[in-house]
Amino acid sequence: MTQIKHNQLPGKTVERLSQYRRILYNSIREGKTNIYSHELAKMMNLTPVQVRRDLMLIGYSGSQSKGYVIKDLVDLIGRIIDSKEGQKIIIVGMGNLGRAITSYFVGKREKLFIVAAFDNDLQKTDRIVAGVPCYHVNRLKEVIEKESIRIAVLTLAPEATHEVARKLLDAGIRGILNYTSVPLTVPPGIYLEEYDIVTSLEKLAYLVKQ
Amino acid sequence: MTQIKHNQLPGKTVERLSQYRRILYNSIREGKTNIYSHELAKMMNLTPVQVRRDLMLIGYSGSQSKGYVIKDLVDLIGRIIDSKEGQKIIIVGMGNLGRAITSYFVGKREKLFIVAAFDNDLQKTDRIVAGVPCYHVNRLKEVIEKESIRIAVLTLAPEATHEVARKLLDAGIRGILNYTSVPLTVPPGIYLEEYDIVTSLEKLAYLVKQ
DNA sequence: GGCATATTGTGAAATTTGTATCAACATAAA
DNA sequence: TTTATGTTGATACAAATTTCACAATATGCC
Ligand SMILES: NC(=O)c1ccc[n+]([C@@H]2O[C@H](COP(=O)([O-])OP(=O)(O)OC[C@H]3O[C@@H](n4cnc5c(N)ncnc54)[C@H](O)[C@@H]3O)[C@@H](O)[C@H]2O)c1
Ligand SMILES: NC(=O)c1ccc[n+]([C@@H]2O[C@H](COP(=O)([O-])OP(=O)(O)OC[C@H]3O[C@@H](n4cnc5c(N)ncnc54)[C@H](O)[C@@H]3O)[C@@H](O)[C@H]2O)c1
């Protein structure tokens, strides 16, 4: 009778749920129907306890004999992470990284759609790039509002980052994934994820050095 | 008299040190010589206390009147993160992502060098790609050993991930940055960082949905 | 000088995140 | 039926990380 309460899941748990699902998709493809916490844990470099704890938080129960039913678990994770209608995403900056991400991502998830890209280079605008229509940045607000887009990925030249971020928020974007080397600050209620490969490499270099 | 002990810095602190330095480079470029904890904090979406705590951990002291001396701080972070001789890095998989990362990274840091890339596509091997020599993967061990390389970035097609990872470890790689969608497991003493854009986007989608 | 203000450095508390342990239960074999 | 084995779910515990609170101190202004 445990109530499913996924209102305030820990951030780390949300990330792991996404990764559980990625692995479970593969398991389904291999014909598996059930999985034990220790199997999932091994594939993710975690302890079985942590897996069970995450699943407990989302209110999913397995059986002692068969473990977890993969299909049900995938569905539940979907109900927690995905929104029913799906979420639309835009890419801003269709250079090397923007194109790599777009072509990698397209069709990857049922409920996440990259619906448009933007650039200020006329060579790239008003055509299909990496499978997605690419508009001129001065049409950001127009497209975002018309399509009710709430998530944006920033892969543009660093100089314009702040200005573009401001315009995105103004147009109604609620979540930003920032890959530029310029850190952003966003008001409360807006979600921001940042990632820089240099940080990852410097961390590795520090660890390896020890 | 506080002893500088940067033997076992928290992982999160190491990441932030890298980011502090990135910001401080910009501040230097803008002509700033000193900075207060609250200024640095604002630029990184942190609290001033956290900044001071991190700097305390690396044994750096500022002054109440002028804050921190940017140049000194950058130098100290360098002494902690960088190794004196520098670290060599290889890229395995010179597709869209591999090339984007390589051309972005080359020349970015004084003490980190992407010295080689590898692929199994004969169209890409035995030539310079994105400014770096690209070899056939069957020469991994040879090059890694000859050049004493300890860090590898994985941007190859997912199928070959496990096999390549095994070969990397066999050849002496100590740190892996894995961008493929296949999670890895590594033995103790080997450092692993993984990143997947899908996880970041799904986390954002979850947050935005709330 | 004396006072108001601003900043750093840090012990201690709070929070977040991960781990160990174990009762309860299901299964299969003796 | 009884026992051995293995798994889940949950509570208690531990570790990592962040935040609070405030002493100490430098500066500028009256
Ligand atoms: N986070 C990471 O790990 C990582 C890795 C590589 C690159 N990067 C960053 O990602 C960004 C893009 O890198 P890249 O290698 O693709 O560079 P790139 O030069 O290939 O692409 C930049 C693109 O942005 C476009 N652009 C410039 N100004 C714009 C504006 N005002 N509005 C819209 N588009 C604009 C350019 O026309 C170009 O197409 C850079 O900021 C770079 O620092 C991050
Ligand atoms: N982490 C992320 O955010 C992210 C984003 C995009 C792509 N990816 C992943 O990165 C990888 C590369 O993506 P991409 O878009 O560049 O794909 P891509 O197809 O453009 O590049 C893959 C490259 O790997 C090479 N390759 C294949 N087998 C190899 C082997 N055994 N040894 C060496 N090289 C080999 C191919 O020749 C090709 O050049 C994929 O695994 C993809 O899933 C991750």
Coordinates of C-alpha atoms (C1' of nucleotides) and ligand atoms in Angstrom, one line a residue:
Chain A
M1 CA 0.0 0.0 0.0
T2 CA 3.1 2.1 0.0
Q3 CA 2.1 5.4 -1.7
I4 CA 4.2 6.3 -4.7
K5 CA 5.5 9.7 -3.9
H6 CA 8.0 10.9 -6.5
N7 CA 7.5 14.6 -5.8
Q8 CA 10.9 15.2 -4.3
L9 CA 13.3 12.6 -5.4
P10 CA 17.0 13.2 -4.7
G11 CA 18.8 14.5 -7.7
K12 CA 21.2 11.6 -7.7
T13 CA 18.4 9.2 -7.7
V14 CA 16.8 10.8 -10.7
E15 CA 20.1 10.5 -12.6
R16 CA 20.4 6.8 -11.7
L17 CA 16.8 6.1 -12.7
S18 CA 17.6 7.4 -16.1
Q19 CA 20.6 5.1 -16.2
Y20 CA 18.7 2.1 -14.9
R21 CA 16.3 2.5 -17.7
R22 CA 19.0 2.8 -20.3
I23 CA 20.4 -0.5 -19.1
L24 CA 17.0 -2.1 -18.8
Y25 CA 16.2 -1.3 -22.4
N26 CA 19.3 -3.4 -23.3
S27 CA 18.2 -6.2 -21.1
I28 CA 14.8 -6.3 -22.7
R29 CA 16.5 -6.4 -26.0
E30 CA 18.5 -9.4 -24.9
G31 CA 15.3 -11.2 -23.9
K32 CA 15.5 -10.8 -20.1
T33 CA 12.2 -10.3 -18.3
N34 CA 13.4 -10.1 -14.7
I35 CA 16.4 -8.7 -12.9
Y36 CA 17.8 -8.8 -9.4
S37 CA 19.2 -5.8 -7.6
H38 CA 22.7 -7.2 -7.6
E39 CA 22.6 -7.7 -11.3
L40 CA 21.6 -4.1 -12.0
A41 CA 24.1 -2.9 -9.4
K42 CA 26.9 -4.7 -11.0
M43 CA 26.2 -3.2 -14.4
M44 CA 26.2 0.3 -12.8
N45 CA 29.1 0.0 -10.4
L46 CA 26.7 0.4 -7.4
T47 CA 25.8 -1.7 -4.4
P48 CA 22.7 -3.7 -4.5
V49 CA 21.5 -1.8 -1.5
Q50 CA 21.6 1.4 -3.4
V51 CA 19.6 0.0 -6.2
R52 CA 16.9 -1.3 -3.8
R53 CA 16.9 2.0 -2.0
D54 CA 16.3 3.9 -5.2
L55 CA 13.5 1.6 -6.2
M56 CA 12.0 1.9 -2.8
L57 CA 11.9 5.7 -3.2
I58 CA 9.8 5.4 -6.3
G59 CA 7.6 2.8 -4.6
Y60 CA 8.4 -0.2 -6.7
S61 CA 8.4 -3.6 -5.2
G62 CA 10.0 -6.7 -6.5
S63 CA 9.6 -10.3 -5.5
Q64 CA 12.1 -12.3 -3.5
S65 CA 12.1 -15.1 -6.0
K66 CA 12.1 -13.3 -9.4
G67 CA 13.6 -9.9 -8.5
Y68 CA 12.1 -7.0 -10.5
V69 CA 9.9 -7.2 -13.6
I70 CA 11.9 -5.3 -16.1
K71 CA 9.0 -4.2 -18.2
D72 CA 7.1 -2.8 -15.2
L73 CA 10.1 -1.1 -13.8
V74 CA 10.8 0.6 -17.1
D75 CA 7.2 1.8 -17.3
L76 CA 7.3 3.1 -13.8
I77 CA 10.5 5.0 -14.4
G78 CA 8.9 6.4 -17.5
R79 CA 5.9 7.6 -15.5
I80 CA 8.2 9.4 -13.1
I81 CA 10.8 10.9 -15.5
D82 CA 8.8 11.5 -18.7
S83 CA 5.8 13.7 -19.0
K84 CA 2.8 12.2 -20.7
E85 CA 2.8 14.4 -23.8
G86 CA 6.6 14.5 -24.0
Q87 CA 9.0 17.4 -23.8
K88 CA 10.3 19.4 -26.7
I89 CA 14.0 20.5 -26.8
I90 CA 15.9 23.0 -28.8
I91 CA 19.6 23.2 -29.6
V92 CA 21.2 26.6 -29.8
G93 CA 24.4 26.7 -31.8
M94 CA 24.7 24.2 -34.6
G95 CA 28.5 23.8 -34.7
N96 CA 30.5 20.7 -34.3
L97 CA 29.2 19.9 -30.8
G98 CA 25.6 20.8 -31.6
R99 CA 25.5 18.6 -34.6
A100 CA 27.2 15.7 -32.8
I101 CA 24.7 15.8 -30.0
T102 CA 21.7 16.3 -32.3
S103 CA 22.5 13.4 -34.6
Y104 CA 23.3 11.2 -31.6
F105 CA 20.1 12.1 -29.7
V106 CA 17.4 12.1 -32.4
G107 CA 15.1 9.2 -31.9
K108 CA 16.8 8.1 -28.7
R109 CA 13.9 8.6 -26.4
E110 CA 10.2 8.3 -26.9
K111 CA 9.3 11.3 -24.9
L112 CA 12.0 13.7 -25.6
F113 CA 12.1 15.5 -29.0
I114 CA 14.7 17.8 -30.4
V115 CA 12.3 19.9 -32.5
A116 CA 14.5 22.7 -33.7
A117 CA 18.0 24.2 -33.8
F118 CA 19.2 27.8 -34.0
D119 CA 22.3 29.4 -35.3
N120 CA 23.4 32.9 -36.5
D121 CA 25.4 31.6 -39.4
L122 CA 23.4 32.0 -42.6
Q123 CA 25.1 29.0 -44.0
K124 CA 23.3 26.9 -41.5
T125 CA 19.9 28.5 -41.1
D126 CA 16.7 27.8 -42.9
R127 CA 17.6 24.2 -43.7
I128 CA 17.6 20.8 -42.2
V129 CA 20.8 20.1 -40.2
A130 CA 21.4 16.8 -38.5
G131 CA 17.8 15.9 -39.1
V132 CA 16.3 19.0 -37.5
P133 CA 15.2 22.3 -38.9
C134 CA 17.7 25.1 -38.1
Y135 CA 16.4 28.6 -37.7
H136 CA 18.1 31.9 -37.3
V137 CA 18.5 32.9 -33.7
N138 CA 16.4 36.0 -34.1
R139 CA 13.5 33.7 -34.4
L140 CA 14.1 32.1 -30.9
K141 CA 11.2 33.6 -29.2
E142 CA 8.8 33.1 -32.0
V143 CA 9.5 29.3 -32.3
I144 CA 9.7 28.7 -28.6
E145 CA 6.4 30.3 -27.9
K146 CA 4.6 28.7 -30.8
E147 CA 5.8 25.2 -30.0
S148 CA 5.7 25.6 -26.2
I149 CA 9.3 24.5 -25.7
R150 CA 10.7 24.4 -22.2
I151 CA 14.2 22.9 -22.5
A152 CA 17.2 24.3 -24.4
V153 CA 20.7 23.0 -25.0
L154 CA 23.4 25.6 -25.4
T155 CA 26.2 24.7 -27.8
L156 CA 27.0 28.1 -29.3
A157 CA 30.1 30.2 -29.3
P158 CA 30.9 31.3 -25.8
E159 CA 30.7 35.1 -26.4
A160 CA 26.9 35.1 -27.0
T161 CA 26.0 32.8 -24.1
H162 CA 24.7 35.3 -21.6
E163 CA 22.7 37.2 -24.2
V164 CA 21.1 34.1 -25.6
A165 CA 20.3 32.7 -22.1
R166 CA 18.5 35.9 -21.3
K167 CA 16.4 35.6 -24.5
L168 CA 15.7 32.0 -23.7
L169 CA 14.3 32.7 -20.3
D170 CA 12.3 35.6 -21.7
A171 CA 10.8 33.3 -24.2
G172 CA 9.7 30.8 -21.5
I173 CA 12.4 28.2 -21.3
R174 CA 12.5 26.5 -18.0
G175 CA 15.5 24.2 -18.2
I176 CA 18.9 24.9 -19.7
L177 CA 21.7 22.4 -20.4
N178 CA 24.8 24.5 -20.8
Y179 CA 27.8 23.2 -22.6
T180 CA 29.5 26.4 -23.3
S181 CA 32.5 27.3 -21.2
V182 CA 30.7 30.3 -19.8
P183 CA 28.9 29.6 -16.5
L184 CA 25.4 30.9 -16.2
T185 CA 23.3 32.1 -13.4
V186 CA 19.5 31.6 -13.5
P187 CA 16.7 32.8 -11.4
P188 CA 14.8 30.5 -9.0
G189 CA 12.4 28.2 -10.7
I190 CA 14.7 27.7 -13.7
Y191 CA 16.7 24.6 -13.8
L192 CA 20.3 24.6 -15.0
E193 CA 22.7 21.8 -15.7
E194 CA 26.3 22.5 -16.8
Y195 CA 28.9 20.3 -18.1
D196 CA 32.5 20.9 -19.3
I197 CA 34.8 18.2 -20.5
V198 CA 37.8 20.2 -19.3
T199 CA 36.6 19.8 -15.7
S200 CA 36.2 16.1 -16.1
L201 CA 39.6 15.8 -17.6
E202 CA 41.3 17.9 -15.0
K203 CA 39.6 15.8 -12.3
L204 CA 40.9 12.6 -13.9
A205 CA 44.3 14.2 -14.2
Y206 CA 44.3 15.0 -10.5
L207 CA 43.2 11.5 -9.5
V208 CA 45.7 9.8 -11.8
K209 CA 48.5 11.9 -10.5
Q210 CA 48.0 10.8 -6.9
Chain B
M1 CA 50.9 27.8 9.6
T2 CA 48.0 25.8 8.2
Q3 CA 49.7 23.0 6.3
I4 CA 48.8 22.7 2.7
K5 CA 47.5 19.2 2.4
H6 CA 45.9 18.4 -0.9
N7 CA 46.4 14.7 -0.8
Q8 CA 42.8 13.8 -0.4
L9 CA 40.6 16.6 -1.6
P10 CA 36.9 15.9 -1.9
G11 CA 35.9 15.1 -5.5
K12 CA 33.4 17.9 -5.6
T13 CA 36.1 20.3 -4.5
V14 CA 38.4 19.2 -7.2
E15 CA 35.7 19.8 -9.8
R16 CA 35.1 23.3 -8.4
L17 CA 38.8 24.1 -8.3
S18 CA 38.8 23.5 -12.1
Q19 CA 35.9 25.7 -12.5
Y20 CA 37.2 28.5 -10.3
R21 CA 40.3 28.5 -12.4
R22 CA 38.3 28.7 -15.6
I23 CA 36.5 31.8 -14.3
L24 CA 39.7 33.3 -12.9
Y25 CA 41.4 33.1 -16.3
N26 CA 38.6 35.3 -17.6
S27 CA 38.9 37.7 -14.7
I28 CA 42.6 38.1 -15.4
R29 CA 41.8 38.7 -19.0
E30 CA 39.4 41.5 -17.9
G31 CA 42.2 43.1 -15.9
K32 CA 41.0 42.1 -12.4
T33 CA 43.8 41.3 -9.9
N34 CA 41.8 40.5 -6.8
I35 CA 38.4 38.8 -6.1
Y36 CA 36.2 38.3 -3.1
S37 CA 34.6 35.0 -2.2
H38 CA 31.1 36.4 -2.9
E39 CA 32.1 37.5 -6.4
L40 CA 33.5 34.1 -7.3
A41 CA 30.4 32.4 -5.6
K42 CA 28.0 34.5 -7.6
M43 CA 29.7 33.6 -10.9
M44 CA 29.4 29.9 -10.0
N45 CA 26.0 29.8 -8.4
L46 CA 27.5 28.9 -5.0
T47 CA 27.6 30.4 -1.5
P48 CA 30.6 32.4 -0.5
V49 CA 31.1 30.1 2.4
Q50 CA 31.6 27.2 0.0
V51 CA 34.2 29.1 -1.9
R52 CA 36.1 29.9 1.2
R53 CA 35.8 26.4 2.4
D54 CA 37.3 25.0 -0.8
L55 CA 40.1 27.5 -0.7
M56 CA 40.7 26.7 2.9
L57 CA 41.1 23.0 2.0
I58 CA 43.9 23.9 -0.4
G59 CA 45.5 26.1 2.2
Y60 CA 45.1 29.4 0.4
S61 CA 44.5 32.5 2.5
G62 CA 43.1 35.8 1.3
S63 CA 43.0 39.2 3.0
Q64 CA 39.9 40.8 4.5
S65 CA 40.5 44.0 2.6
K66 CA 41.4 42.8 -0.9
G67 CA 40.0 39.2 -1.0
Y68 CA 42.1 36.8 -3.0
V69 CA 44.9 37.5 -5.3
I70 CA 43.8 35.9 -8.5
K71 CA 47.2 35.2 -10.0
D72 CA 48.4 33.4 -6.8
L73 CA 45.2 31.5 -6.6
V74 CA 45.4 30.3 -10.2
D75 CA 49.0 29.3 -9.6
L76 CA 48.1 27.3 -6.5
I77 CA 45.2 25.5 -8.2
G78 CA 47.6 24.7 -11.0
R79 CA 50.0 23.2 -8.6
I80 CA 47.3 21.0 -7.1
I81 CA 45.5 19.9 -10.2
D82 CA 48.2 19.8 -12.9
S83 CA 51.2 17.6 -12.8
K84 CA 54.4 19.3 -13.5
E85 CA 55.3 17.6 -16.7
G86 CA 51.7 17.6 -17.9
Q87 CA 49.4 14.7 -18.8
K88 CA 48.9 13.1 -22.2
I89 CA 45.4 12.2 -23.3
I90 CA 44.1 10.0 -26.2
I91 CA 40.8 10.0 -27.9
V92 CA 39.4 6.7 -29.0
G93 CA 36.8 7.0 -31.7
M94 CA 37.1 9.9 -34.1
G95 CA 33.5 10.3 -35.1
N96 CA 31.4 13.4 -34.7
L97 CA 31.8 13.6 -31.0
G98 CA 35.4 12.7 -30.9
R99 CA 36.3 15.4 -33.5
A100 CA 34.1 18.0 -31.7
I101 CA 35.8 17.4 -28.4
T102 CA 39.3 17.3 -29.9
S103 CA 39.0 20.5 -31.8
Y104 CA 37.5 22.2 -28.8
F105 CA 40.1 21.0 -26.4
V106 CA 43.3 21.4 -28.3
G107 CA 45.4 24.1 -26.7
K108 CA 42.9 24.8 -24.0
R109 CA 45.1 23.8 -21.1
E110 CA 48.8 24.2 -20.6
K111 CA 49.3 20.9 -18.9
L112 CA 46.8 18.6 -20.7
F113 CA 47.7 17.4 -24.2
I114 CA 45.6 15.4 -26.6
V115 CA 48.5 13.6 -28.2
A116 CA 46.8 11.0 -30.4
A117 CA 43.4 9.6 -31.6
F118 CA 42.4 6.1 -32.7
D119 CA 39.7 4.7 -34.9
N120 CA 39.1 1.6 -36.9
D121 CA 37.8 3.3 -40.0
L122 CA 40.6 3.3 -42.6
Q123 CA 39.2 6.6 -43.9
K124 CA 40.3 8.3 -40.7
T125 CA 43.5 6.5 -39.8
D126 CA 47.1 7.4 -40.6
R127 CA 46.4 11.1 -41.0
I128 CA 45.9 14.2 -39.0
V129 CA 42.3 14.7 -37.8
A130 CA 41.1 17.7 -35.9
G131 CA 44.8 18.6 -35.4
V132 CA 45.8 15.3 -33.9
P133 CA 47.4 12.2 -35.4
C134 CA 44.9 9.4 -35.8
Y135 CA 46.1 5.8 -35.7
H136 CA 44.4 2.5 -36.2
V137 CA 43.1 1.0 -32.9
N138 CA 45.3 -2.0 -33.3
R139 CA 48.2 0.3 -32.4
L140 CA 46.6 1.4 -29.1
K141 CA 49.1 -0.5 -26.9
E142 CA 52.1 0.4 -28.9
V143 CA 51.4 4.2 -28.8
I144 CA 50.2 4.2 -25.2
E145 CA 53.3 2.5 -24.0
K146 CA 55.7 4.4 -26.1
E147 CA 54.2 7.8 -25.0
S148 CA 53.4 6.8 -21.4
I149 CA 49.8 7.9 -21.8
R150 CA 47.5 7.5 -18.8
I151 CA 44.2 9.1 -19.7
A152 CA 41.8 8.1 -22.4
V153 CA 38.5 9.5 -23.7
L154 CA 36.0 7.1 -25.2
T155 CA 33.9 8.4 -28.0
L156 CA 33.6 5.3 -30.2
A157 CA 30.7 3.2 -31.4
P158 CA 29.1 1.6 -28.4
E159 CA 29.5 -2.1 -29.5
A160 CA 33.3 -2.0 -29.1
T161 CA 33.4 -0.2 -25.7
H162 CA 34.1 -3.2 -23.4
E163 CA 36.7 -4.6 -25.6
V164 CA 38.5 -1.4 -26.1
A165 CA 38.4 -0.6 -22.4
R166 CA 40.0 -3.8 -21.6
K167 CA 42.8 -3.1 -24.0
L168 CA 43.3 0.4 -22.6
L169 CA 43.8 -1.0 -19.1
D170 CA 46.1 -3.6 -20.4
A171 CA 48.2 -1.0 -22.0
G172 CA 48.5 1.0 -18.8
I173 CA 45.7 3.6 -18.9
R174 CA 44.8 4.8 -15.4
G175 CA 41.9 7.2 -16.1
I176 CA 38.9 6.8 -18.5
L177 CA 36.4 9.4 -19.5
N178 CA 33.6 7.4 -21.1
Y179 CA 31.1 9.1 -23.3
T180 CA 29.6 6.0 -24.9
S181 CA 26.2 4.9 -23.8
V182 CA 27.7 1.7 -22.4
P183 CA 28.5 1.8 -18.7
L184 CA 31.9 0.5 -17.7
T185 CA 33.3 -1.3 -14.7
V186 CA 36.9 -0.8 -13.8
P187 CA 39.2 -2.4 -11.2
P188 CA 40.3 -0.5 -8.1
G189 CA 43.0 2.0 -8.7
I190 CA 41.6 3.0 -12.1
Y191 CA 39.6 6.2 -12.3
L192 CA 36.4 6.4 -14.3
E193 CA 34.2 9.3 -15.2
E194 CA 31.1 8.8 -17.3
Y195 CA 28.7 11.3 -18.8
D196 CA 25.7 10.9 -21.0
I197 CA 23.7 13.8 -22.3
V198 CA 20.5 11.7 -22.2
T199 CA 20.7 11.5 -18.4
S200 CA 21.2 15.3 -18.2
L201 CA 18.2 15.9 -20.4
E202 CA 16.0 13.4 -18.6
K203 CA 16.9 15.0 -15.3
L204 CA 16.0 18.4 -16.7
A205 CA 12.8 17.1 -18.1
Y206 CA 11.9 15.6 -14.7
L207 CA 12.6 18.9 -12.9
V208 CA 10.8 21.0 -15.4
K209 CA 7.8 18.8 -15.2
Q210 CA 7.3 19.3 -11.5
Chain C
dG1 C1' 41.0 57.3 18.3
dG2 C1' 36.4 55.0 18.1
dC3 C1' 32.8 53.1 15.5
dA4 C1' 30.4 51.0 11.6
dT5 C1' 31.1 48.0 7.9
dA6 C1' 32.9 44.3 5.3
dT7 C1' 35.5 40.2 4.7
dT8 C1' 37.9 36.0 5.9
dG9 C1' 38.6 31.5 8.4
dT10 C1' 36.7 27.8 10.8
dG11 C1' 34.3 24.8 14.5
dA12 C1' 30.0 22.8 14.7
dA13 C1' 25.4 21.7 13.0
dA14 C1' 22.6 20.2 9.3
dT15 C1' 21.7 18.0 5.2
dT16 C1' 22.5 14.8 1.7
dT17 C1' 24.1 10.7 0.1
dG18 C1' 25.7 6.0 0.6
dT19 C1' 26.2 1.5 3.3
dA20 C1' 25.6 -2.4 6.7
dT21 C1' 22.6 -5.3 8.8
dC22 C1' 18.8 -8.1 9.4
dA23 C1' 13.9 -9.7 9.7
dA24 C1' 10.6 -11.5 6.6
dC25 C1' 9.6 -14.3 3.0
dA26 C1' 9.9 -17.3 -1.2
dT27 C1' 11.9 -21.3 -3.3
dA28 C1' 14.0 -25.7 -3.8
dA29 C1' 16.1 -29.6 -2.0
dA30 C1' 16.5 -33.0 1.5
Chain D
dT1 C1' 7.8 -31.2 6.6
dT2 C1' 12.1 -29.2 7.6
dT3 C1' 16.2 -26.9 6.3
dA4 C1' 19.4 -24.2 3.5
dT5 C1' 19.8 -20.6 0.4
dG6 C1' 19.0 -16.3 -1.6
dT7 C1' 16.4 -12.0 -2.2
dT8 C1' 13.7 -8.0 -0.9
dG9 C1' 12.4 -4.0 2.1
dA10 C1' 13.5 -1.3 5.9
dT11 C1' 15.8 0.6 9.7
dA12 C1' 19.9 2.1 11.6
dC13 C1' 24.4 3.7 10.8
dA14 C1' 28.3 6.1 8.5
dA15 C1' 30.4 9.1 5.4
dA16 C1' 30.5 13.0 2.5
dT17 C1' 29.1 17.6 1.6
dT18 C1' 27.1 21.9 2.6
dT19 C1' 25.5 25.5 5.5
dC20 C1' 25.3 28.2 9.9
dA21 C1' 27.2 31.1 13.1
dC22 C1' 30.6 33.9 14.7
dA23 C1' 35.3 35.3 16.2
dA24 C1' 39.0 37.8 14.3
dT25 C1' 40.6 41.5 11.7
dA26 C1' 41.2 45.1 8.2
dT27 C1' 39.4 49.4 6.3
dG28 C1' 37.2 53.9 6.0
dC29 C1' 34.8 57.5 8.0
dC30 C1' 33.5 60.6 11.7
Ligands
LIG1 N1 31.1 21.2 -22.7 C1 32.0 20.6 -23.5 O1 32.5 19.5 -23.1 C2 32.3 21.2 -24.7 C3 32.9 20.5 -25.7 C4 33.2 21.1 -26.9 C5 32.7 22.4 -27.1 N2 32.1 23.1 -26.1 C6 31.6 24.4 -26.2 O2 30.4 24.3 -27.0 C7 30.3 25.5 -27.8 C8 30.3 25.0 -29.3 O3 31.5 24.3 -29.6 P1 31.8 23.9 -31.1 O4 33.0 23.0 -31.0 O5 30.5 23.2 -31.6 O6 32.1 25.3 -31.8 P2 31.6 25.7 -33.2 O7 32.4 27.0 -33.5 O8 31.8 24.5 -34.2 O9 30.1 26.0 -33.1 C9 29.6 27.2 -32.6 C10 28.3 27.5 -33.3 O10 27.6 28.5 -32.7 C11 27.1 29.4 -33.7 N3 26.9 30.7 -33.1 C12 27.8 31.7 -32.8 N4 27.1 32.8 -32.2 C13 25.8 32.4 -32.1 C14 24.7 33.1 -31.7 N5 24.7 34.3 -31.2 N6 23.5 32.4 -31.7 C15 23.4 31.2 -32.2 N7 24.5 30.5 -32.7 C16 25.7 31.1 -32.7 C17 28.2 29.4 -34.7 O11 27.6 29.8 -36.0 C18 28.6 27.9 -34.8 O12 27.7 27.2 -35.6 C19 31.5 26.4 -27.5 O13 31.0 27.3 -26.6 C20 32.5 25.4 -26.8 O14 33.2 26.1 -25.8 C21 31.9 22.5 -24.9
LIG2 N1 27.8 11.2 -23.9 C1 27.2 11.9 -24.8 O1 26.6 12.9 -24.4 C2 27.2 11.5 -26.2 C3 26.8 12.4 -27.2 C4 26.9 11.9 -28.5 C5 27.4 10.6 -28.7 N2 27.8 9.8 -27.7 C6 28.3 8.5 -27.9 O2 29.6 8.7 -28.3 C7 30.0 7.7 -29.3 C8 30.3 8.3 -30.6 O3 29.3 9.1 -31.1 P1 29.4 9.8 -32.5 O4 28.2 10.6 -32.6 O5 30.7 10.5 -32.6 O6 29.3 8.5 -33.4 P2 30.1 8.3 -34.8 O7 29.5 7.1 -35.5 O8 30.2 9.6 -35.5 O9 31.6 8.0 -34.3 C9 32.0 6.7 -33.9 C10 33.4 6.5 -34.3 O10 33.9 5.3 -33.6 C11 34.7 4.6 -34.6 N3 34.8 3.2 -34.2 C12 33.9 2.2 -34.3 N4 34.4 1.1 -33.8 C13 35.6 1.4 -33.3 C14 36.6 0.6 -32.7 N5 36.4 -0.7 -32.4 N6 37.7 1.3 -32.3 C15 37.9 2.5 -32.6 N7 37.0 3.3 -33.2 C16 35.9 2.7 -33.6 C17 33.9 4.8 -35.9 O11 34.8 4.6 -37.0 C18 33.5 6.3 -35.8 O12 34.5 7.1 -36.3 C19 28.8 6.8 -29.4 O13 29.0 5.7 -28.5 C20 27.6 7.6 -28.9 O14 26.7 6.8 -28.2 C21 27.7 10.2 -26.4

